[in-house]
Phi, psi and omega in degrees: 000284176328294187311314183284346172270353168268337165279316181301321186293324169306307173306316165288330170298316185278332163302346191259332176287314167307308186307271170345306175290304182296343186278327174298327170298315194283323173270354156272330171286327162304324199292301159310312188295314164349270177337295170332262210306333178281328186294326205279336176275328148329314197269338183282327201276344182280280186335299167303313164316327185282308178288324179286344157278324166307322159292325186271341160283337199261342168280318171286333181296323190276322178286337175277334179295326192282327166289305215269357182284308203272329186267352169294302171313304176292342165290317208275325185275345187264301182323283191318316173284337156301312186281337152327299172303311186312304177308304161336313190279326197300275175343322180283294181322317193290327188290278173344309184291327174283338170290314179298329175282345190268299166334302189257011163269353162258021160077359193255358159275148205258164180272329185269038198036020152280137182296138173306154172284000000 
């Protein structure tokens, strides 16, 4: 009987050891899973922040290029306007010269440029 009790006691001890080992293994797996989840969360947060910064930089660069394009376009329009104005003034001078020549040829021109009455 004593042998049976001793064997039962040993089996109980072995069962407790197995139970403790299973608990330790489960706790280690839980900690490892928790650590991996935390690492993944941090990595995702870092990636999102990097993407946000890159998007902001890209938008800022696009705004800068847009402003430069506006300035360049404004300069081209101003230059074109000045050229048109200069051509119009030249055409007006040419027309006045032609008018004076016709008046002179027709004999209706005066010394000061006014027509005879």
